PDB file of C-alpha atoms in Angstrom:
ATOM      1  CA  MET A   1      66.536  22.470  17.669  1.00 53.00           C
ATOM      2  CA  ASN A   2      68.716  22.377  14.580  1.00 74.00           C
ATOM      3  CA  GLU A   3      67.361  22.834  11.083  1.00 86.00           C
ATOM      4  CA  PRO A   4      66.759  19.429   9.432  1.00 89.00           C
ATOM      5  CA  ILE A   5      69.591  18.182   7.221  1.00 92.00           C
ATOM      6  CA  VAL A   6      68.775  17.672   3.554  1.00 94.00           C
ATOM      7  CA  GLY A   7      70.769  14.807   2.089  1.00 94.00           C
ATOM      8  CA  ARG A   8      71.631  14.173  -1.528  1.00 96.00           C
ATOM      9  CA  MET A   9      72.797  11.181  -3.544  1.00 96.00           C
ATOM     10  CA  LEU A  10      76.304  11.301  -4.979  1.00 96.00           C
ATOM     11  CA  ILE A  11      76.021  10.213  -8.609  1.00 96.00           C
ATOM     12  CA  ASP A  12      78.726  10.882 -11.179  1.00 95.00           C
ATOM     13  CA  GLY A  13      80.527  13.284  -8.862  1.00 94.00           C
ATOM     14  CA  LYS A  14      77.438  15.440  -8.296  1.00 96.00           C
ATOM     15  CA  LEU A  15      75.096  15.710  -5.317  1.00 96.00           C
ATOM     16  CA  VAL A  16      71.608  15.151  -6.737  1.00 95.00           C
ATOM     17  CA  GLU A  17      68.085  14.877  -5.382  1.00 93.00           C
ATOM     18  CA  GLY A  18      67.060  11.989  -7.603  1.00 87.00           C
ATOM     19  CA  LEU A  19      64.769  11.711 -10.579  1.00 87.00           C
ATOM     20  CA  ARG A  20      61.547  11.859  -8.579  1.00 89.00           C
ATOM     21  CA  ASP A  21      60.624  14.307  -5.872  1.00 86.00           C
ATOM     22  CA  GLN A  22      60.257  11.583  -3.231  1.00 92.00           C
ATOM     23  CA  TRP A  23      61.946  11.815   0.153  1.00 95.00           C
ATOM     24  CA  LEU A  24      62.513   9.701   3.235  1.00 95.00           C
ATOM     25  CA  ASP A  25      62.513  11.416   6.615  1.00 95.00           C
ATOM     26  CA  SER A  26      65.093  10.527   9.256  1.00 94.00           C
ATOM     27  CA  VAL A  27      63.297  10.616  12.600  1.00 94.00           C
ATOM     28  CA  ASP A  28      64.897  10.967  16.039  1.00 93.00           C
ATOM     29  CA  PRO A  29      63.547   7.938  17.982  1.00 92.00           C
ATOM     30  CA  VAL A  30      63.669   9.878  21.274  1.00 90.00           C
ATOM     31  CA  ASP A  31      61.291  12.725  20.439  1.00 92.00           C
ATOM     32  CA  GLU A  32      60.163  11.843  16.885  1.00 93.00           C
ATOM     33  CA  SER A  33      61.510  15.118  15.521  1.00 93.00           C
ATOM     34  CA  ILE A  34      62.705  15.196  11.931  1.00 94.00           C
ATOM     35  CA  ILE A  35      66.517  15.134  11.847  1.00 94.00           C
ATOM     36  CA  GLY A  36      66.658  15.382   8.093  1.00 95.00           C
ATOM     37  CA  ARG A  37      65.526  13.880   4.848  1.00 96.00           C
ATOM     38  CA  VAL A  38      67.149  12.006   2.000  1.00 95.00           C
ATOM     39  CA  PRO A  39      66.028  11.295  -1.556  1.00 96.00           C
ATOM     40  CA  LEU A  40      64.120   8.081  -2.041  1.00 94.00           C
ATOM     41  CA  GLY A  41      66.240   6.679  -4.863  1.00 94.00           C
ATOM     42  CA  THR A  42      64.603   4.974  -7.804  1.00 94.00           C
ATOM     43  CA  ARG A  43      65.718   2.124 -10.032  1.00 95.00           C
ATOM     44  CA  GLU A  44      66.809   4.752 -12.564  1.00 95.00           C
ATOM     45  CA  ASP A  45      68.906   6.529  -9.898  1.00 95.00           C
ATOM     46  CA  VAL A  46      70.620   3.233  -9.070  1.00 96.00           C
ATOM     47  CA  GLU A  47      71.270   2.507 -12.745  1.00 96.00           C
ATOM     48  CA  ALA A  48      72.787   5.977 -13.230  1.00 96.00           C
ATOM     49  CA  ALA A  49      74.969   5.455 -10.140  1.00 96.00           C
ATOM     50  CA  VAL A  50      76.182   2.067 -11.407  1.00 97.00           C
ATOM     51  CA  VAL A  51      77.082   3.485 -14.830  1.00 97.00           C
ATOM     52  CA  ALA A  52      78.933   6.389 -13.193  1.00 97.00           C
ATOM     53  CA  ALA A  53      80.726   4.073 -10.744  1.00 96.00           C
ATOM     54  CA  ASP A  54      81.833   1.806 -13.582  1.00 94.00           C
ATOM     55  CA  ALA A  55      83.285   4.782 -15.465  1.00 94.00           C
ATOM     56  CA  ALA A  56      84.966   6.077 -12.288  1.00 94.00           C
ATOM     57  CA  GLN A  57      86.500   2.652 -11.611  1.00 92.00           C
ATOM     58  CA  LYS A  58      88.101   2.662 -15.053  1.00 90.00           C
ATOM     59  CA  ALA A  59      89.732   6.012 -14.237  1.00 90.00           C
ATOM     60  CA  TRP A  60      90.680   4.906 -10.682  1.00 89.00           C
ATOM     61  CA  VAL A  61      92.656   1.965 -12.070  1.00 87.00           C
ATOM     62  CA  ASP A  62      95.022   4.435 -13.744  1.00 89.00           C
ATOM     63  CA  VAL A  63      95.694   6.328 -10.498  1.00 91.00           C
ATOM     64  CA  ASP A  64      99.114   5.503  -9.039  1.00 90.00           C
ATOM     65  CA  ILE A  65      98.988   3.500  -5.790  1.00 90.00           C
ATOM     66  CA  LYS A  66     100.794   6.289  -3.918  1.00 93.00           C
ATOM     67  CA  GLU A  67      98.109   8.805  -4.917  1.00 95.00           C
ATOM     68  CA  ARG A  68      95.260   6.351  -4.181  1.00 93.00           C
ATOM     69  CA  SER A  69      96.678   5.681  -0.751  1.00 94.00           C
ATOM     70  CA  ALA A  70      97.081   9.412  -0.029  1.00 96.00           C
ATOM     71  CA  LEU A  71      93.462  10.079  -1.018  1.00 96.00           C
ATOM     72  CA  ILE A  72      92.138   7.336   1.246  1.00 96.00           C
ATOM     73  CA  TYR A  73      94.295   8.556   4.160  1.00 97.00           C
ATOM     74  CA  LYS A  74      92.950  12.068   3.562  1.00 98.00           C
ATOM     75  CA  LEU A  75      89.383  10.743   3.702  1.00 97.00           C
ATOM     76  CA  ALA A  76      90.136   8.916   6.973  1.00 98.00           C
ATOM     77  CA  ASP A  77      91.607  12.105   8.448  1.00 98.00           C
ATOM     78  CA  ALA A  78      88.541  14.122   7.391  1.00 98.00           C
ATOM     79  CA  LEU A  79      86.236  11.527   8.958  1.00 98.00           C
ATOM     80  CA  GLU A  80      88.131  11.600  12.254  1.00 97.00           C
ATOM     81  CA  ALA A  81      88.221  15.402  12.264  1.00 98.00           C
ATOM     82  CA  ARG A  82      84.409  15.329  12.353  1.00 97.00           C
ATOM     83  CA  ALA A  83      84.081  12.230  14.564  1.00 97.00           C
ATOM     84  CA  LYS A  84      82.224  14.038  17.371  1.00 96.00           C
ATOM     85  CA  GLU A  85      79.738  15.673  14.983  1.00 95.00           C
ATOM     86  CA  ILE A  86      79.113  12.450  13.049  1.00 96.00           C
ATOM     87  CA  SER A  87      78.743  10.413  16.249  1.00 96.00           C
ATOM     88  CA  GLU A  88      76.232  12.867  17.703  1.00 94.00           C
ATOM     89  CA  LEU A  89      74.171  12.788  14.516  1.00 93.00           C
ATOM     90  CA  GLU A  90      74.243   8.980  14.407  1.00 93.00           C
ATOM     91  CA  THR A  91      73.185   8.908  18.058  1.00 94.00           C
ATOM     92  CA  ARG A  92      70.154  11.042  17.211  1.00 92.00           C
ATOM     93  CA  ASP A  93      69.388   8.979  14.112  1.00 92.00           C
ATOM     94  CA  THR A  94      69.671   5.520  15.701  1.00 91.00           C
ATOM     95  CA  GLY A  95      68.911   6.118  19.362  1.00 91.00           C
ATOM     96  CA  ASN A  96      72.184   4.404  20.260  1.00 92.00           C
ATOM     97  CA  THR A  97      74.516   5.786  22.915  1.00 94.00           C
ATOM     98  CA  ILE A  98      77.408   8.079  21.988  1.00 96.00           C
ATOM     99  CA  GLY A  99      80.204   5.666  22.996  1.00 96.00           C
ATOM    100  CA  PRO A 100      79.504   2.961  20.396  1.00 95.00           C
ATOM    101  CA  MET A 101      78.824   5.572  17.710  1.00 96.00           C
ATOM    102  CA  LEU A 102      82.140   7.309  18.389  1.00 96.00           C
ATOM    103  CA  ARG A 103      83.957   3.965  18.273  1.00 96.00           C
ATOM    104  CA  ASP A 104      82.251   3.173  14.948  1.00 96.00           C
ATOM    105  CA  VAL A 105      83.540   6.403  13.390  1.00 97.00           C
ATOM    106  CA  HIS A 106      87.098   5.784  14.618  1.00 97.00           C
ATOM    107  CA  THR A 107      86.915   2.148  13.476  1.00 96.00           C
ATOM    108  CA  ALA A 108      85.805   3.266  10.019  1.00 97.00           C
ATOM    109  CA  ALA A 109      88.774   5.647   9.795  1.00 97.00           C
ATOM    110  CA  ASP A 110      91.119   2.890  11.012  1.00 96.00           C
ATOM    111  CA  ARG A 111      89.798   0.500   8.349  1.00 95.00           C
ATOM    112  CA  MET A 112      90.312   3.124   5.653  1.00 96.00           C
ATOM    113  CA  ARG A 113      93.934   3.513   6.735  1.00 96.00           C
ATOM    114  CA  LEU A 114      94.395  -0.257   6.759  1.00 93.00           C
ATOM    115  CA  TYR A 115      93.105  -0.603   3.206  1.00 92.00           C
ATOM    116  CA  ALA A 116      95.055   2.464   2.057  1.00 94.00           C
ATOM    117  CA  GLY A 117      98.243   0.685   3.107  1.00 92.00           C
ATOM    118  CA  LEU A 118      97.340  -2.704   1.656  1.00 88.00           C
ATOM    119  CA  GLY A 119      97.953  -1.511  -1.888  1.00 82.00           C
ATOM    120  CA  TYR A 120     101.663  -1.654  -1.148  1.00 83.00           C
ATOM    121  CA  GLU A 121     101.365  -5.200   0.181  1.00 81.00           C
ATOM    122  CA  ILE A 122      99.753  -6.936  -2.786  1.00 74.00           C
ATOM    123  CA  LYS A 123     101.995  -9.763  -3.872  1.00 72.00           C
ATOM    124  CA  GLY A 124     101.646 -12.529  -6.386  1.00 66.00           C
ATOM    125  CA  GLN A 125     100.692 -12.571 -10.011  1.00 64.00           C
ATOM    126  CA  THR A 126      97.395 -11.697 -11.667  1.00 61.00           C
ATOM    127  CA  ILE A 127      96.347 -14.145 -14.347  1.00 63.00           C
ATOM    128  CA  PRO A 128      93.279 -13.715 -16.575  1.00 64.00           C
ATOM    129  CA  ALA A 129      90.774 -16.416 -15.645  1.00 65.00           C
ATOM    130  CA  THR A 130      87.648 -15.558 -17.608  1.00 66.00           C
ATOM    131  CA  ALA A 131      86.421 -12.770 -19.829  1.00 64.00           C
ATOM    132  CA  GLY A 132      84.751 -11.115 -16.828  1.00 63.00           C
ATOM    133  CA  GLY A 133      87.193 -11.874 -14.036  1.00 65.00           C
ATOM    134  CA  CYS A 134      90.708 -12.674 -12.959  1.00 60.00           C
ATOM    135  CA  ALA A 135      92.571 -14.982 -10.594  1.00 62.00           C
ATOM    136  CA  ARG A 136      95.436 -14.211  -8.230  1.00 62.00           C
ATOM    137  CA  LYS A 137      98.394 -16.540  -7.802  1.00 64.00           C
ATOM    138  CA  SER A 138     100.569 -16.465  -4.688  1.00 66.00           C
ATOM    139  CA  ALA A 139     103.499 -18.589  -3.610  1.00 67.00           C
ATOM    140  CA  ILE A 140     102.675 -20.298  -0.311  1.00 66.00           C
ATOM    141  CA  PRO A 141     105.222 -22.644   1.284  1.00 64.00           C
ATOM    142  CA  ILE A 142     103.937 -26.139   2.009  1.00 64.00           C
ATOM    143  CA  THR A 143     105.086 -27.486   5.346  1.00 54.00           C
TER     144      THR A 143
END
């Protein structure tokens, strides 16, 4: 039996255990063995993650579309490189069969590649709509 995995939360670019020492066990439904454990996030953990994500988004906006796309493709490649390992772990965690889990991993990588390419396809004009949002205008032929 493998040693249980200890998960962390990714907040502000760091893997952290959370503000409280509270954990949630991941249990294999077949034999009820502990697969691993993850921090039981608190409201404060969520608030810290939201603040960090907001700051990261502001920096991400300044990243050139070519670089953004390359990073997302790289993530998809890394996911597929570990597809078997991830699928086996998900099978243990959920009790599902390996086939659907393997398809899920490949589908996730495919979706990442789709969205990585969409940045080059955005057309139209962005027009400020409200103080907190925006609207997108596209030319659509009427037939």
